[in-house]
PDB file of C-alpha atoms and ligand atoms in Angstrom:
ATOM      1  CA  MET A   1       0.000   0.000   0.000  1.00 53.00           C
ATOM      2  CA  LYS A   2       1.513   3.302  -1.096  1.00 58.00           C
ATOM      3  CA  PRO A   3       1.526   6.177   1.403  1.00 62.00           C
ATOM      4  CA  LEU A   4      -0.810   9.148   1.201  1.00 62.00           C
ATOM      5  CA  ASN A   5       0.475  12.633   0.437  1.00 67.00           C
ATOM      6  CA  GLU A   6      -0.387  15.890   2.181  1.00 65.00           C
ATOM      7  CA  TYR A   7      -3.713  16.100   0.311  1.00 67.00           C
ATOM      8  CA  ASN A   8      -4.731  12.539   1.342  1.00 68.00           C
ATOM      9  CA  GLN A   9      -4.157  11.296  -2.176  1.00 79.00           C
ATOM     10  CA  ARG A  10      -2.684   7.877  -2.871  1.00 92.00           C
ATOM     11  CA  ILE A  11       0.847   8.140  -4.183  1.00 95.00           C
ATOM     12  CA  LEU A  12       1.184   6.107  -7.366  1.00 97.00           C
ATOM     13  CA  LEU A  13       4.777   6.943  -8.313  1.00 97.00           C
ATOM     14  CA  GLN A  14       7.371   8.221  -5.883  1.00 97.00           C
ATOM     15  CA  LYS A  15       9.874  10.857  -6.959  1.00 97.00           C
ATOM     16  CA  ASP A  16      12.810   8.399  -6.890  1.00 98.00           C
ATOM     17  CA  GLU A  17      10.964   5.924  -9.194  1.00 98.00           C
ATOM     18  CA  ILE A  18      10.211   8.764 -11.593  1.00 98.00           C
ATOM     19  CA  ASP A  19      13.816  10.009 -11.469  1.00 98.00           C
ATOM     20  CA  ALA A  20      15.161   6.547 -12.285  1.00 98.00           C
ATOM     21  CA  ALA A  21      12.759   6.152 -15.241  1.00 98.00           C
ATOM     22  CA  VAL A  22      13.596   9.609 -16.597  1.00 98.00           C
ATOM     23  CA  ARG A  23      17.354   8.967 -16.273  1.00 98.00           C
ATOM     24  CA  SER A  24      17.138   5.697 -18.172  1.00 98.00           C
ATOM     25  CA  MET A  25      14.933   7.283 -20.849  1.00 98.00           C
ATOM     26  CA  GLY A  26      17.519  10.062 -21.239  1.00 98.00           C
ATOM     27  CA  GLN A  27      20.278   7.498 -21.644  1.00 98.00           C
ATOM     28  CA  ARG A  28      18.334   5.604 -24.322  1.00 98.00           C
ATOM     29  CA  ILE A  29      17.622   8.819 -26.215  1.00 98.00           C
ATOM     30  CA  LEU A  30      21.312   9.756 -26.026  1.00 98.00           C
ATOM     31  CA  GLU A  31      22.293   6.393 -27.524  1.00 97.00           C
ATOM     32  CA  ASP A  32      19.518   6.294 -30.152  1.00 98.00           C
ATOM     33  CA  TYR A  33      20.173   9.708 -31.684  1.00 97.00           C
ATOM     34  CA  ALA A  34      23.988   9.657 -31.437  1.00 93.00           C
ATOM     35  CA  ASP A  35      25.115  13.110 -32.618  1.00 93.00           C
ATOM     36  CA  GLU A  36      22.297  13.726 -35.097  1.00 97.00           C
ATOM     37  CA  PRO A  37      20.452  17.063 -34.678  1.00 98.00           C
ATOM     38  CA  LEU A  38      17.683  16.659 -32.114  1.00 98.00           C
ATOM     39  CA  THR A  39      14.826  18.927 -31.030  1.00 98.00           C
ATOM     40  CA  LEU A  40      12.545  18.185 -28.090  1.00 98.00           C
ATOM     41  CA  ILE A  41       9.105  19.804 -28.226  1.00 98.00           C
ATOM     42  CA  GLY A  42       7.329  19.735 -24.871  1.00 98.00           C
ATOM     43  CA  CYS A  43       3.548  19.780 -24.802  1.00 98.00           C
ATOM     44  CA  LEU A  44       2.408  22.340 -22.234  1.00 97.00           C
ATOM     45  CA  LYS A  45       1.455  22.580 -19.625  1.00 97.00           C
ATOM     46  CA  GLY A  46       1.546  19.022 -18.295  1.00 97.00           C
ATOM     47  CA  SER A  47       5.040  18.131 -19.563  1.00 98.00           C
ATOM     48  CA  PHE A  48       6.953  21.036 -18.060  1.00 98.00           C
ATOM     49  CA  ILE A  49       8.527  19.201 -15.105  1.00 98.00           C
ATOM     50  CA  PHE A  50       9.126  15.981 -17.048  1.00 98.00           C
ATOM     51  CA  MET A  51      10.695  18.006 -19.866  1.00 98.00           C
ATOM     52  CA  ALA A  52      12.967  19.897 -17.475  1.00 98.00           C
ATOM     53  CA  ASP A  53      14.244  16.639 -15.959  1.00 98.00           C
ATOM     54  CA  LEU A  54      14.429  14.729 -19.245  1.00 98.00           C
ATOM     55  CA  VAL A  55      16.541  17.291 -21.113  1.00 98.00           C
ATOM     56  CA  ARG A  56      19.016  17.290 -18.206  1.00 98.00           C
ATOM     57  CA  ALA A  57      19.278  13.518 -18.492  1.00 98.00           C
ATOM     58  CA  ILE A  58      20.310  13.749 -22.170  1.00 98.00           C
ATOM     59  CA  HIS A  59      23.940  14.791 -21.995  1.00 97.00           C
ATOM     60  CA  ARG A  60      24.417  16.324 -25.438  1.00 97.00           C
ATOM     61  CA  PRO A  61      23.461  19.576 -27.239  1.00 97.00           C
ATOM     62  CA  LEU A  62      19.814  19.738 -28.314  1.00 98.00           C
ATOM     63  CA  HIS A  63      17.129  22.266 -29.129  1.00 98.00           C
ATOM     64  CA  ILE A  64      14.159  22.755 -26.819  1.00 98.00           C
ATOM     65  CA  ASP A  65      10.815  24.234 -27.761  1.00 98.00           C
ATOM     66  CA  PHE A  66       7.240  24.070 -26.484  1.00 98.00           C
ATOM     67  CA  ILE A  67       3.773  23.877 -27.903  1.00 98.00           C
ATOM     68  CA  GLU A  68       0.668  24.487 -25.831  1.00 98.00           C
ATOM     69  CA  VAL A  69      -2.509  22.689 -26.780  1.00 95.00           C
ATOM     70  CA  SER A  70      -5.827  22.384 -25.067  1.00 88.00           C
ATOM     71  CA  SER A  71      -8.292  19.542 -25.088  1.00 76.00           C
ATOM     72  CA  TYR A  72      -9.437  19.377 -21.480  1.00 60.00           C
ATOM     73  CA  GLY A  73     -10.320  22.944 -20.525  1.00 55.00           C
ATOM     74  CA  ASN A  74     -10.970  22.854 -16.795  1.00 53.00           C
ATOM     75  CA  ASP A  75     -12.741  19.543 -16.986  1.00 59.00           C
ATOM     76  CA  LEU A  76     -11.305  16.143 -16.014  1.00 61.00           C
ATOM     77  CA  SER A  77     -12.226  14.488 -19.290  1.00 63.00           C
ATOM     78  CA  SER A  78     -11.087  15.187 -22.833  1.00 62.00           C
ATOM     79  CA  SER A  79     -13.323  17.449 -24.899  1.00 60.00           C
ATOM     80  CA  GLY A  80     -12.125  15.539 -27.978  1.00 70.00           C
ATOM     81  CA  ASN A  81     -11.178  18.784 -29.632  1.00 84.00           C
ATOM     82  CA  VAL A  82      -7.477  19.656 -29.647  1.00 91.00           C
ATOM     83  CA  ARG A  83      -6.404  23.192 -30.519  1.00 93.00           C
ATOM     84  CA  VAL A  84      -3.101  25.045 -30.495  1.00 96.00           C
ATOM     85  CA  ILE A  85      -2.823  27.818 -27.909  1.00 96.00           C
ATOM     86  CA  LYS A  86       0.888  28.521 -28.445  1.00 97.00           C
ATOM     87  CA  ASP A  87       2.793  27.039 -31.376  1.00 97.00           C
ATOM     88  CA  PHE A  88       6.454  25.980 -31.374  1.00 96.00           C
ATOM     89  CA  LYS A  89       8.877  28.201 -33.315  1.00 95.00           C
ATOM     90  CA  HIS A  90      12.063  26.264 -33.886  1.00 95.00           C
ATOM     91  CA  PRO A  91      12.563  25.224 -37.559  1.00 95.00           C
ATOM     92  CA  VAL A  92      12.777  21.425 -37.539  1.00 96.00           C
ATOM     93  CA  GLN A  93      13.425  20.564 -41.221  1.00 95.00           C
ATOM     94  CA  ASP A  94      16.984  19.452 -40.498  1.00 91.00           C
ATOM     95  CA  SER A  95      16.327  17.880 -37.135  1.00 97.00           C
ATOM     96  CA  HIS A  96      14.931  14.757 -35.551  1.00 98.00           C
ATOM     97  CA  VAL A  97      12.016  15.688 -33.311  1.00 98.00           C
ATOM     98  CA  LEU A  98      10.885  14.123 -30.091  1.00 98.00           C
ATOM     99  CA  ILE A  99       7.507  15.244 -28.750  1.00 98.00           C
ATOM    100  CA  VAL A 100       7.430  15.219 -24.950  1.00 98.00           C
ATOM    101  CA  GLU A 101       4.023  14.526 -23.382  1.00 98.00           C
ATOM    102  CA  ASP A 102       3.004  14.025 -19.767  1.00 98.00           C
ATOM    103  CA  ILE A 103       0.443  11.280 -20.485  1.00 98.00           C
ATOM    104  CA  VAL A 104      -1.026   9.584 -23.535  1.00 97.00           C
ATOM    105  CA  ASP A 105      -4.631   9.116 -22.462  1.00 95.00           C
ATOM    106  CA  THR A 106      -7.111   8.784 -25.357  1.00 93.00           C
ATOM    107  CA  GLY A 107      -4.286   9.499 -27.832  1.00 93.00           C
ATOM    108  CA  LEU A 108      -6.091  12.454 -29.420  1.00 94.00           C
ATOM    109  CA  THR A 109      -3.347  14.899 -28.463  1.00 95.00           C
ATOM    110  CA  PHE A 110      -0.755  12.422 -29.736  1.00 94.00           C
ATOM    111  CA  ASP A 111      -2.534  12.202 -33.127  1.00 94.00           C
ATOM    112  CA  PHE A 112      -2.922  15.950 -33.352  1.00 95.00           C
ATOM    113  CA  LEU A 113       0.713  16.716 -32.449  1.00 96.00           C
ATOM    114  CA  PHE A 114       1.979  14.121 -34.886  1.00 96.00           C
ATOM    115  CA  GLU A 115       0.041  15.593 -37.801  1.00 96.00           C
ATOM    116  CA  HIS A 116       0.773  19.178 -36.831  1.00 96.00           C
ATOM    117  CA  ILE A 117       4.549  18.729 -36.439  1.00 97.00           C
ATOM    118  CA  TRP A 118       4.913  16.326 -39.372  1.00 97.00           C
ATOM    119  CA  LEU A 119       3.762  19.137 -41.691  1.00 96.00           C
ATOM    120  CA  LYS A 120       6.990  20.991 -40.763  1.00 96.00           C
ATOM    121  CA  LYS A 121       8.995  18.085 -42.281  1.00 97.00           C
ATOM    122  CA  PRO A 122      11.324  16.966 -39.494  1.00 98.00           C
ATOM    123  CA  ARG A 123      13.874  14.221 -40.270  1.00 98.00           C
ATOM    124  CA  SER A 124      11.963  11.916 -37.946  1.00 98.00           C
ATOM    125  CA  LEU A 125       9.182  12.282 -35.389  1.00 98.00           C
ATOM    126  CA  GLU A 126       8.713  10.231 -32.218  1.00 98.00           C
ATOM    127  CA  ILE A 127       7.065  10.592 -28.821  1.00 97.00           C
ATOM    128  CA  ALA A 128       8.398  10.369 -25.285  1.00 98.00           C
ATOM    129  CA  ALA A 129       5.649  10.211 -22.655  1.00 98.00           C
ATOM    130  CA  LEU A 130       6.045   9.895 -18.920  1.00 98.00           C
ATOM    131  CA  LEU A 131       2.779   7.917 -18.667  1.00 98.00           C
ATOM    132  CA  VAL A 132       0.719   5.848 -21.077  1.00 97.00           C
ATOM    133  CA  ARG A 133      -2.705   4.417 -20.214  1.00 97.00           C
ATOM    134  CA  ASN A 134      -2.914   0.665 -20.570  1.00 96.00           C
ATOM    135  CA  SER A 135      -5.961   1.211 -22.827  1.00 95.00           C
ATOM    136  CA  VAL A 136      -3.744   2.794 -25.517  1.00 93.00           C
ATOM    137  CA  ASP A 137      -3.113   0.508 -28.483  1.00 89.00           C
ATOM    138  CA  LEU A 138       0.650   0.779 -28.901  1.00 86.00           C
ATOM    139  CA  GLU A 139       0.483  -0.857 -32.328  1.00 84.00           C
ATOM    140  CA  GLU A 140      -1.718   1.960 -33.538  1.00 87.00           C
ATOM    141  CA  ARG A 141       0.061   4.729 -31.630  1.00 89.00           C
ATOM    142  CA  SER A 142       3.706   3.908 -31.249  1.00 91.00           C
ATOM    143  CA  VAL A 143       5.128   5.707 -28.219  1.00 95.00           C
ATOM    144  CA  LYS A 144       8.882   5.235 -28.638  1.00 96.00           C
ATOM    145  CA  TYR A 145       9.765   6.072 -25.036  1.00 97.00           C
ATOM    146  CA  HIS A 146       7.510   5.846 -22.024  1.00 97.00           C
ATOM    147  CA  GLY A 147       8.154   5.789 -18.316  1.00 98.00           C
ATOM    148  CA  PHE A 148       5.135   3.993 -16.847  1.00 98.00           C
ATOM    149  CA  THR A 149       1.889   2.369 -17.916  1.00 97.00           C
ATOM    150  CA  ILE A 150      -1.102   3.213 -15.713  1.00 98.00           C
ATOM    151  CA  GLY A 151      -4.779   2.228 -15.525  1.00 97.00           C
ATOM    152  CA  ASP A 152      -7.732   4.564 -15.860  1.00 95.00           C
ATOM    153  CA  GLU A 153      -7.215   6.461 -12.600  1.00 96.00           C
ATOM    154  CA  TYR A 154      -6.991  10.260 -12.887  1.00 96.00           C
ATOM    155  CA  VAL A 155      -3.525  11.328 -11.734  1.00 97.00           C
ATOM    156  CA  VAL A 156      -1.938  14.579 -10.602  1.00 96.00           C
ATOM    157  CA  GLY A 157       1.542  15.825  -9.782  1.00 97.00           C
ATOM    158  CA  TYR A 158       4.925  16.061 -11.513  1.00 98.00           C
ATOM    159  CA  GLY A 159       3.313  18.523 -13.947  1.00 98.00           C
ATOM    160  CA  LEU A 160      -0.140  16.934 -14.237  1.00 97.00           C
ATOM    161  CA  ASP A 161      -3.075  18.889 -12.887  1.00 96.00           C
ATOM    162  CA  ALA A 162      -6.668  18.687 -11.765  1.00 94.00           C
ATOM    163  CA  ALA A 163      -8.380  21.960 -12.747  1.00 92.00           C
ATOM    164  CA  GLY A 164      -4.992  23.711 -12.717  1.00 93.00           C
ATOM    165  CA  LEU A 165      -3.876  22.478  -9.297  1.00 93.00           C
ATOM    166  CA  TYR A 166      -1.321  19.948  -7.948  1.00 94.00           C
ATOM    167  CA  ARG A 167       1.187  20.296 -10.809  1.00 96.00           C
ATOM    168  CA  ASN A 168       3.862  21.128  -8.216  1.00 96.00           C
ATOM    169  CA  LEU A 169       3.765  17.782  -6.400  1.00 95.00           C
ATOM    170  CA  ASN A 170       7.081  15.882  -6.601  1.00 96.00           C
ATOM    171  CA  HIS A 171       5.351  12.555  -7.128  1.00 96.00           C
ATOM    172  CA  VAL A 172       2.362  11.273  -9.140  1.00 97.00           C
ATOM    173  CA  ALA A 173      -0.769  10.671  -7.051  1.00 96.00           C
ATOM    174  CA  VAL A 174      -4.234   9.346  -7.812  1.00 96.00           C
ATOM    175  CA  PHE A 175      -6.680  12.221  -7.657  1.00 93.00           C
ATOM    176  CA  GLU A 176      -9.797  11.346  -5.701  1.00 84.00           C
ATOM    177  CA  LYS A 177     -12.606  13.647  -6.762  1.00 71.00           C
TER     178      LYS A 177
HETATM  179  P1  IMP B 201      -5.349  12.678 -24.703  1.00 90.02           P
HETATM  180  O1  IMP B 201      -5.438  13.613 -25.852  1.00 90.02           O
HETATM  181  O2  IMP B 201      -6.681  12.114 -24.306  1.00 90.02           O
HETATM  182  O3  IMP B 201      -4.295  11.592 -24.885  1.00 90.02           O
HETATM  183  O4  IMP B 201      -4.983  13.522 -23.437  1.00 90.02           O
HETATM  184  C1  IMP B 201      -3.736  14.045 -23.255  1.00 90.02           C
HETATM  185  C2  IMP B 201      -3.765  15.156 -22.243  1.00 90.02           C
HETATM  186  O5  IMP B 201      -4.852  15.064 -21.307  1.00 90.02           O
HETATM  187  C3  IMP B 201      -2.526  15.048 -21.432  1.00 90.02           C
HETATM  188  O6  IMP B 201      -1.459  15.726 -22.066  1.00 90.02           O
HETATM  189  C4  IMP B 201      -2.950  15.652 -20.107  1.00 90.02           C
HETATM  190  O7  IMP B 201      -2.725  17.039 -20.115  1.00 90.02           O
HETATM  191  C5  IMP B 201      -4.440  15.384 -20.001  1.00 90.02           C
HETATM  192  N1  IMP B 201      -4.705  14.229 -19.115  1.00 90.02           N
HETATM  193  C6  IMP B 201      -5.151  13.007 -19.461  1.00 90.02           C
HETATM  194  N2  IMP B 201      -5.261  12.196 -18.394  1.00 90.02           N
HETATM  195  C7  IMP B 201      -4.874  12.939 -17.333  1.00 90.02           C
HETATM  196  C8  IMP B 201      -4.745  12.655 -15.930  1.00 90.02           C
HETATM  197  O8  IMP B 201      -4.987  11.548 -15.419  1.00 90.02           O
HETATM  198  N3  IMP B 201      -4.316  13.682 -15.153  1.00 90.02           N
HETATM  199  C9  IMP B 201      -4.022  14.922 -15.662  1.00 90.02           C
HETATM  200  N4  IMP B 201      -4.110  15.217 -16.961  1.00 90.02           N
HETATM  201  C10 IMP B 201      -4.520  14.231 -17.796  1.00 90.02           C
END
C-alpha cells in the first residue's frame, strides 16, 4: 500500500521511481540519436517538469521548444477537440524531433501533435511520454519512449493537474474527486 500525500491522495509513483525512469529514458535517447540534430518539443502545460528533468538527463546539445494545446479545458475528461494555444517556433526541417508529453490518455493529443509537427517536415518524429494508459493501443500509436503504464485512474503531480492544481507535487498521485 503506497503512502498518502499531504492532500490525502494515494501516491502512485514516488519521486525516486520517476527520477530513475527519466534517467534511463535520457540514456536511451542519447544512444539512439547519437550526434544527429535533435529537437525536443514539450507539450504544455503538463510536460513542463518531465521536460525539465528529461533534457538534463540527455547529456548532449539539443534544441528545446514548447507547444501548448488544449483539449481538457478545466474539466477532467477530454473534450475531444485539440487546438493550439501557443505554437512551437524552432525550424525542424533538419532535425529529428521528439515530442514530450506528460500522459497519452485517449491518444487524441498524440494524433494531433503528430500531424501538426509532421507538416513541418522533421527528419523523424517520435514521442516520449512519462505515462501511457494501458488502454492505448501501442500498435496503432507507437510511443517510442515511455516511463510507466497506468490504468484509468486520474492522476496529478509532476506537472499533471486537476483543474490547474497539484502540478507542483514531486510525485504522481491518484486524484480522488
Ligand atoms: P489525450 O489527448 O486524451 O491523450 O490527453 C492528453 C492530455 O490530457 C494530457 O497531455 C494531459 O494534459 C491530459 N490528461 C489526461 N489524463 C490525465 C490525468 O490523469 N491527469 C491529468 N491530466 C490528464
